[in-house]
CSV table of C-alpha atoms in Angstrom, one decimal:
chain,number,residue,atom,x,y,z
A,665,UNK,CA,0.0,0.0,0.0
A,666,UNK,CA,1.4,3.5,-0.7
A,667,UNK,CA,2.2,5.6,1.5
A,668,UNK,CA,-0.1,8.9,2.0
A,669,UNK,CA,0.5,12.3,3.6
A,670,UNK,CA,-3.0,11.8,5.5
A,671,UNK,CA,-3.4,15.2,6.1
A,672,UNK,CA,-3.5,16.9,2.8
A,673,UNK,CA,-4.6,13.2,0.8
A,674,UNK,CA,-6.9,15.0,-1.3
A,675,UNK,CA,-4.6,17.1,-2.9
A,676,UNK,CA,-2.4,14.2,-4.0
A,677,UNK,CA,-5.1,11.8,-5.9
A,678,UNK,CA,-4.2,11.2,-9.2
A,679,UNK,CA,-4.8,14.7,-11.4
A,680,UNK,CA,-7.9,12.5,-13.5
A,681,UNK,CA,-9.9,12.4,-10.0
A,682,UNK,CA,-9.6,16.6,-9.3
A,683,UNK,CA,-12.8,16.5,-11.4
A,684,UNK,CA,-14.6,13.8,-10.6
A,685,UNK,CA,-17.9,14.2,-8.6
A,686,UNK,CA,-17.1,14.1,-4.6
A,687,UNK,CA,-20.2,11.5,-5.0
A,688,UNK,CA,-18.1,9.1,-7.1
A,689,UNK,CA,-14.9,9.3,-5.0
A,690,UNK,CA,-14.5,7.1,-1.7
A,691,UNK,CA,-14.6,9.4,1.8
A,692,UNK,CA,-13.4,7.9,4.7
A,693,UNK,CA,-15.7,9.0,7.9
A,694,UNK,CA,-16.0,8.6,11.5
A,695,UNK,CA,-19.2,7.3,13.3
A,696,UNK,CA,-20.1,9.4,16.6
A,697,UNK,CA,-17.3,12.0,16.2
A,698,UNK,CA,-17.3,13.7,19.2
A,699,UNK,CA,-17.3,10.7,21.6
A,700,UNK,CA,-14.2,10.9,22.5
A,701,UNK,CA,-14.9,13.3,24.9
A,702,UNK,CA,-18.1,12.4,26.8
A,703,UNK,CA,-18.4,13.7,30.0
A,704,UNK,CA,-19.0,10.7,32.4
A,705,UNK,CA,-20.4,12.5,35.0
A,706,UNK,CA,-23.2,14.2,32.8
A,707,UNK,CA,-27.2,13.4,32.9
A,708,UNK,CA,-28.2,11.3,30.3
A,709,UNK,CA,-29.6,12.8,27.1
A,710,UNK,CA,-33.1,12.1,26.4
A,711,UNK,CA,-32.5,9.9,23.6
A,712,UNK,CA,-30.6,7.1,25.7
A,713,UNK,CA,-31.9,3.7,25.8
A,714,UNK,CA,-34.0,3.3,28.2
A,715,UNK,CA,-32.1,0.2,29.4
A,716,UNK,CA,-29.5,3.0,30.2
A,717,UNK,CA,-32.0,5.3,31.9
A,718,UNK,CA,-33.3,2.1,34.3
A,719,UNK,CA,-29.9,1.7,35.1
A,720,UNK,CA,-29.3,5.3,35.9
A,721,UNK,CA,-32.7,5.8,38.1
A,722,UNK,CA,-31.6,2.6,39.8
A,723,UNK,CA,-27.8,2.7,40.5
A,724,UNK,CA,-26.9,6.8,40.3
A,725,UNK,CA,-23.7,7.6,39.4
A,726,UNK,CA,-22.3,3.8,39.8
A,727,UNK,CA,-23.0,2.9,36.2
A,728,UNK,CA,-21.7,5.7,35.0
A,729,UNK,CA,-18.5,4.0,33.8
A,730,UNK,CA,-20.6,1.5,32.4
A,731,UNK,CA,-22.6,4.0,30.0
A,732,UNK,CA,-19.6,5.5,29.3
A,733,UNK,CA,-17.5,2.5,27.9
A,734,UNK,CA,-20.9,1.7,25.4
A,735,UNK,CA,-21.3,5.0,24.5
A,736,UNK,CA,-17.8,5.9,23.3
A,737,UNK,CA,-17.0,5.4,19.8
A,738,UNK,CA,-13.8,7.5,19.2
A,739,UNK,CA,-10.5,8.2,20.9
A,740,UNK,CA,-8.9,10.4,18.9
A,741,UNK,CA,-10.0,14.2,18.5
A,742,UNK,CA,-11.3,15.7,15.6
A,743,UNK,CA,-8.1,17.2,14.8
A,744,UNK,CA,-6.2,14.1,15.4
A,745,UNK,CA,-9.2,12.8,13.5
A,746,UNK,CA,-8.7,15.4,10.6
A,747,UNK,CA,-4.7,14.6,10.1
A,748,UNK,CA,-5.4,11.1,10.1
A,749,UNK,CA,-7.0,11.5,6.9
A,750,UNK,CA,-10.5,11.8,8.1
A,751,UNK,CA,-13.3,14.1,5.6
A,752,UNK,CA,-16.6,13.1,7.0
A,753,UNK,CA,-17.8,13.6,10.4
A,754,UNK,CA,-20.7,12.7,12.1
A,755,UNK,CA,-22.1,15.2,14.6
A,756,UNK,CA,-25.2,14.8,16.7
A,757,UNK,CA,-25.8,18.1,18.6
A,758,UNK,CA,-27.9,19.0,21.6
A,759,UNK,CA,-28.6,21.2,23.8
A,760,UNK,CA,-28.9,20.5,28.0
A,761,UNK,CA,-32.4,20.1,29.3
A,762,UNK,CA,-33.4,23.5,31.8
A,763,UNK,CA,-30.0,25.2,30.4
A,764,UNK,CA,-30.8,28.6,30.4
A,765,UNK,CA,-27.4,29.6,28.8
A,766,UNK,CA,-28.5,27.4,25.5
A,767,UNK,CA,-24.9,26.4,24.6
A,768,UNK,CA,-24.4,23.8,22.4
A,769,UNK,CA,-22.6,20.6,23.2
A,770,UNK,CA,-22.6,17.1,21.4
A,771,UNK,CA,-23.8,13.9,22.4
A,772,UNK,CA,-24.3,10.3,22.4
A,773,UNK,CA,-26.2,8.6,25.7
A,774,UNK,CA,-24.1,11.6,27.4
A,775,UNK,CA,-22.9,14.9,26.9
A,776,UNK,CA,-19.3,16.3,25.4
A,777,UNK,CA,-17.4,18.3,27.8
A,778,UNK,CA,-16.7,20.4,24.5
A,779,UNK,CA,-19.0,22.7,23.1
A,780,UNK,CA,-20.1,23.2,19.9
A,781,UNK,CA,-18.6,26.5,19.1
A,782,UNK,CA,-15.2,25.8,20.2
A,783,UNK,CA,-14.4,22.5,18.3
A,784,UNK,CA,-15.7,24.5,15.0
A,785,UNK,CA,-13.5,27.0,15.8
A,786,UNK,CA,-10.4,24.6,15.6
A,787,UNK,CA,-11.8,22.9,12.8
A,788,UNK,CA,-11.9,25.7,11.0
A,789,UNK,CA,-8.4,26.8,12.2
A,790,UNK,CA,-7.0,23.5,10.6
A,791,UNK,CA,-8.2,24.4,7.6
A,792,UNK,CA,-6.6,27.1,7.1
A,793,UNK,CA,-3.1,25.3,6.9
A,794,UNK,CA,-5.0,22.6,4.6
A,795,UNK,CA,-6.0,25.0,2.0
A,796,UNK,CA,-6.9,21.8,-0.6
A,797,UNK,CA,-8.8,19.8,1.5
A,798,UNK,CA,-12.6,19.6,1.6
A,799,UNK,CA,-14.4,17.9,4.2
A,800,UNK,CA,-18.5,17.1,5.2
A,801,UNK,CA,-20.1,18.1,8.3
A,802,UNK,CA,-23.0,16.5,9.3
A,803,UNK,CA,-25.0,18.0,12.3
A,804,UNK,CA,-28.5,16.4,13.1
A,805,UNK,CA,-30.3,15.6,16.0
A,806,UNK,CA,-30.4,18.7,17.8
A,807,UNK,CA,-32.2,17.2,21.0
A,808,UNK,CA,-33.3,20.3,23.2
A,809,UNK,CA,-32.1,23.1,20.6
A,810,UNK,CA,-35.2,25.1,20.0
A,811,UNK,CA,-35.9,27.6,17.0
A,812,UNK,CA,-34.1,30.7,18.2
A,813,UNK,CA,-31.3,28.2,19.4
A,814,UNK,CA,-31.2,27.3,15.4
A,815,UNK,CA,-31.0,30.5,14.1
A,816,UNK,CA,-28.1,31.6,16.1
A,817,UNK,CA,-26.3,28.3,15.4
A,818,UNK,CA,-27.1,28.4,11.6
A,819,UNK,CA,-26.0,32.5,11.9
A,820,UNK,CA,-22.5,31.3,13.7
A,821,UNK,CA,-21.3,29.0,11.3
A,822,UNK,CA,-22.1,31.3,8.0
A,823,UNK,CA,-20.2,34.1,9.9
A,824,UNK,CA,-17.0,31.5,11.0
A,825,UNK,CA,-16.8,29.6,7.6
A,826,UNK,CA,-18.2,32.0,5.4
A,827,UNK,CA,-17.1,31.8,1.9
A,828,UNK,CA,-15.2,28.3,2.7
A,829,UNK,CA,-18.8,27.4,2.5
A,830,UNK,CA,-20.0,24.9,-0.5
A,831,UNK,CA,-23.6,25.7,-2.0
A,832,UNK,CA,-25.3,22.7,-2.3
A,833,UNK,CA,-25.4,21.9,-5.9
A,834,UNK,CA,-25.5,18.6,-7.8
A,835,UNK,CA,-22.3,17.5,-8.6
A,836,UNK,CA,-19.3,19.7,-6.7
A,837,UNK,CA,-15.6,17.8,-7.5
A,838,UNK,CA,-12.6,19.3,-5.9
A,839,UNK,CA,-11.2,20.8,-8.8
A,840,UNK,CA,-14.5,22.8,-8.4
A,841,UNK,CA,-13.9,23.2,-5.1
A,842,UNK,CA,-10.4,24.3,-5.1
A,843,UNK,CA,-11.4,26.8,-7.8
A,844,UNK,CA,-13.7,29.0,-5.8
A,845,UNK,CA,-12.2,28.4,-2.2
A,846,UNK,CA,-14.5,25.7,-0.7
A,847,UNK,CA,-13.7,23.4,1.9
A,848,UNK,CA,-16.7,23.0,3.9
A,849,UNK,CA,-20.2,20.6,2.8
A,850,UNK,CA,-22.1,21.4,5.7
A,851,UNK,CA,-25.2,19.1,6.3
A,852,UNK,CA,-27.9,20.4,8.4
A,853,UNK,CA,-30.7,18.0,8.8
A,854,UNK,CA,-33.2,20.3,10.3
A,855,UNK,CA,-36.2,21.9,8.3
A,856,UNK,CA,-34.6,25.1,9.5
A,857,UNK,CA,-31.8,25.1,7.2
A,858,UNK,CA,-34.4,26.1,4.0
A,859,UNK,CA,-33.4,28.7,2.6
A,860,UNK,CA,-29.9,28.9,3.2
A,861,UNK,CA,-28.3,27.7,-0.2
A,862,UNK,CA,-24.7,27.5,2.1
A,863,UNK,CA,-26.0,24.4,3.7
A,864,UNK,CA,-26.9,21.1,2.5
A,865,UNK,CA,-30.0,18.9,3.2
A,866,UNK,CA,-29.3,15.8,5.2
A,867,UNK,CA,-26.7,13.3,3.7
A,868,UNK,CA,-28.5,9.5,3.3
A,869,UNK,CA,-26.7,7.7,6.1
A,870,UNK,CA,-27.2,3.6,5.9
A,871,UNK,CA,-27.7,2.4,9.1
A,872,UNK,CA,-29.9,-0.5,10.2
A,873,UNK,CA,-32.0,-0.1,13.3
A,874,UNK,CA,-31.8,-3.8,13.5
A,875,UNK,CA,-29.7,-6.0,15.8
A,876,UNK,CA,-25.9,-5.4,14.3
A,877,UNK,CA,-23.8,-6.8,16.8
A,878,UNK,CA,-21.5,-8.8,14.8
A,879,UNK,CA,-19.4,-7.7,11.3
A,880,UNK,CA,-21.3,-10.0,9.0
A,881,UNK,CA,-24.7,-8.5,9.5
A,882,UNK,CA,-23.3,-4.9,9.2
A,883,UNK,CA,-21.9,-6.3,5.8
A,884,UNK,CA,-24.8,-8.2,4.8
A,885,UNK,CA,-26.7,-4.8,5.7
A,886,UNK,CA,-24.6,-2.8,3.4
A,887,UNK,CA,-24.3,-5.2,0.7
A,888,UNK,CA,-28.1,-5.3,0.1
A,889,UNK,CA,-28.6,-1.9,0.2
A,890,UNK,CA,-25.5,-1.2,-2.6
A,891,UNK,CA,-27.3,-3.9,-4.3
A,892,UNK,CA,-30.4,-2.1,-5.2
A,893,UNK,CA,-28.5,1.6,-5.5
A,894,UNK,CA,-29.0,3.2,-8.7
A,895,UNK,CA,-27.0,5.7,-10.8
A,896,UNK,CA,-27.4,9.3,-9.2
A,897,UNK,CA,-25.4,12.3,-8.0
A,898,UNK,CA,-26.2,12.3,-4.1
A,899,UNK,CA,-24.0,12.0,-1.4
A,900,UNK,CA,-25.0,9.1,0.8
A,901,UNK,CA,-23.1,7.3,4.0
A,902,UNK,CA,-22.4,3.2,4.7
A,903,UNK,CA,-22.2,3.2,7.9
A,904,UNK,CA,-19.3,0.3,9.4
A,905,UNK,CA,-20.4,0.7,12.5
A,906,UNK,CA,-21.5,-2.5,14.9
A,907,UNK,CA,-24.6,-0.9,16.9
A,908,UNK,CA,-25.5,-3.2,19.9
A,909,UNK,CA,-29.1,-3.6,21.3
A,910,UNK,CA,-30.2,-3.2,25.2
A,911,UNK,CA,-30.2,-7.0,25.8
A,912,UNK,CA,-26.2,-7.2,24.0
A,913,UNK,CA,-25.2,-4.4,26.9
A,914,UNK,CA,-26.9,-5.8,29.2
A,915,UNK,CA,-25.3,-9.7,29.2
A,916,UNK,CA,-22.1,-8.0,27.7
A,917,UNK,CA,-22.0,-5.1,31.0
A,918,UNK,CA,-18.5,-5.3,32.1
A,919,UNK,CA,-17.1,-5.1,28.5
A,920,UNK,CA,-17.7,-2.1,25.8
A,921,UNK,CA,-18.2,-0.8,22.1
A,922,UNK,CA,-14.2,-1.0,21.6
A,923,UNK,CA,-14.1,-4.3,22.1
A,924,UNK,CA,-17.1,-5.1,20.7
A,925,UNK,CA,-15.4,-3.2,17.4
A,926,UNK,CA,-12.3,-4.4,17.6
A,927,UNK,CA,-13.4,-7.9,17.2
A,928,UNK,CA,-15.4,-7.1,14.1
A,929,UNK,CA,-12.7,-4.7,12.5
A,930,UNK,CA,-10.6,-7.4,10.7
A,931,UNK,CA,-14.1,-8.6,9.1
A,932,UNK,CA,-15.1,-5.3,8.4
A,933,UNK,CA,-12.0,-4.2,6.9
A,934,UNK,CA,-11.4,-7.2,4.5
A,935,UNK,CA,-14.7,-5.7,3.1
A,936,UNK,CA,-13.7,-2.1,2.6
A,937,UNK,CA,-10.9,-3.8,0.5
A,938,UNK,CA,-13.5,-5.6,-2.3
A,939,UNK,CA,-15.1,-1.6,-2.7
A,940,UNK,CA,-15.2,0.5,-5.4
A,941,UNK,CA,-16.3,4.0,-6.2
A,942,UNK,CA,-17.7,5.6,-9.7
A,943,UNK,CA,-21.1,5.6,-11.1
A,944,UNK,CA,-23.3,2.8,-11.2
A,945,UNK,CA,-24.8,0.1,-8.6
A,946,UNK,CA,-22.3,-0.9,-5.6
A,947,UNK,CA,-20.4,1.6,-5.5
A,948,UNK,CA,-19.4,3.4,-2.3
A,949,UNK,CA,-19.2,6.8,-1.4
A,950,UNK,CA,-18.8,7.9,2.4
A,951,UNK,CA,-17.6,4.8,4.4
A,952,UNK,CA,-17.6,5.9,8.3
A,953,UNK,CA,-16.2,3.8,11.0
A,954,UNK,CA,-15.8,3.6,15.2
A,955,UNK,CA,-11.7,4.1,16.6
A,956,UNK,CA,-10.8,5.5,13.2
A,957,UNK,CA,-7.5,5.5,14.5
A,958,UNK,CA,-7.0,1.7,15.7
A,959,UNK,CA,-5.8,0.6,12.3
A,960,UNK,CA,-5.8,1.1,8.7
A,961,UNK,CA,-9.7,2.0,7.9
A,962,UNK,CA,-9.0,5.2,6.8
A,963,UNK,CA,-5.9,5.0,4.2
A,964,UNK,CA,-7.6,2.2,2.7
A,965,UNK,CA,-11.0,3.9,1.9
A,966,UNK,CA,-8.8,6.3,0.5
A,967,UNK,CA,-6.7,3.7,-1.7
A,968,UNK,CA,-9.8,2.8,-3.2
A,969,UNK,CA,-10.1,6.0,-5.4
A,970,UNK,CA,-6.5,4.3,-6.7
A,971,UNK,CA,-8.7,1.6,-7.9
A,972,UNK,CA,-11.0,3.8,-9.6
């Protein structure tokens, strides 16, 4: 495998994939960005399982460490994240319950112990010294962020990306990209992004909400669903991410989700090899992963645009 400079790989694909549709070129991704930093200590968000929320009403802050090790999905930060090669990222945003100062943090089960506004401001710091690389942000969920909370948000990041910002159009490459400045695809998946042609509808993400607690039904999940994909222009997801159930945490308690993934990864990783990318049924786009930096997920989603 050759060697990349992770963090500027975009600039050095071949010069034939500058203008090829970023929907036709593989993206490697991380699942639950943020998780590396979930405050342990922290109520639950609303959306935890309620296996989770039984355990919390029952035990307090003794299961803490438990919801913690299942809710966790990354370990490295999103700037680590970024120089390791990563362009998509996955960020589910919410605001606390009775928080009258309406900041923004991210969660999954828990909340960050990062806000919002200050990991966009290094993100968008790192791009400055990445001038030729283009990456996706997807925000959705927004638990507890009301209407005015939206428009502020939605005001912020026009004001701190500004005119790094890529319309959403049909088929942006990087050559198109490069040629008017734009680094950032910013996916909003909340009705109140209409109107504002700087931000992009909500990116398909493939996910099952059926039991995936082993490699070969995430696979068999995927594979199905590239089956019947058509020919079409729109960015869309695979998620590789193992997603257990309440009854899986609750006979697996004393282990967690890294474990859980580490076990799948060599599965999951001898299938990112048989990918490809381009036009036309099974083909990839966005591939996004848990512990993107335990092995070699992300340089070989990239090594498939070599194949293209």
């Amino acid at each position: 495998m050759e060697k990349l400079d992770l963090p500027d790989w975009m600039s050095q694909l071949p010069t034939e994939l500058h203008s090829v549709p970023l929907r036709d070129l593989a993206i490697p991704g991380s699942h639950h960005t943020m998780t590396y930093c979930l405050d342990g200590s922290s109520d639950l968000e609303p959306n935890a399982s309620e296996l989770l929320k039984i355990l919390k009403k029952v035990f307090g802050h003794f299961v803490d460490d438990i919801v913690e090790r299942w809710a966790t999905t990354q370990e490295l930060n999103i700037i680590q994240q970024l120089d390791a090669g990563v362009r998509y990222f996955d960020l589910r945003i919410a605001c606390k319950p009775n928080d009258v100062t309406h900041i923004l943090y991210f969660a999954h089960a828990l909340y960050t112990t990062v806000t919002v506004e200050e990991t966009f401001n290094k993100v968008h710091q790192w791009l400055a010294g990445h001038p030729k690389e283009v990456i996706i942000l997807a925000c959705s969920t927004f638990d507890g962020v009301d209407v005015s909370d939206h428009q502020s948000f939605i005001a912020q990041l026009i004001q701190l990306f500004g005119k790094k910002l890529c319309p959403k159009m049909a088929r942006p490459s990087l050559q198109h990209c490069w040629d008017h400045g734009y680094q950032v695809i910013l996916s909003y998946a909340h009705s109140a992004a209409s109107g504002h042609q700087e931000l992009w509808p909500e990116i398909d993400y493939w996910w099952s909400d059926q039991d995936r607690t082993s490699a070969s039904k995430v696979i068999q999940y995927l594979d199905d669903r590239l089956k019947g994909k058509g020919q079409d222009d729109t960015l869309f997801m695979s998620g590789l991410n193992l997603t257990p159930n309440s009854d899986y945490v609750a006979a697996n308690v004393l282990s967690s989700i890294k474990e859980m993934t580490l076990a799948a990864y060599p599965e999951l990783l001898a299938w990112v090899k048989r990918q490809h990318c381009g036009q036309g049924k099974g083909c990839i786009n966005i591939i996004a992963a848990d512990f993107v930096g335990v092995n070699q997920f992300v340089q070989l989603v990239i090594e498939i645009n070599r194949k293209k």
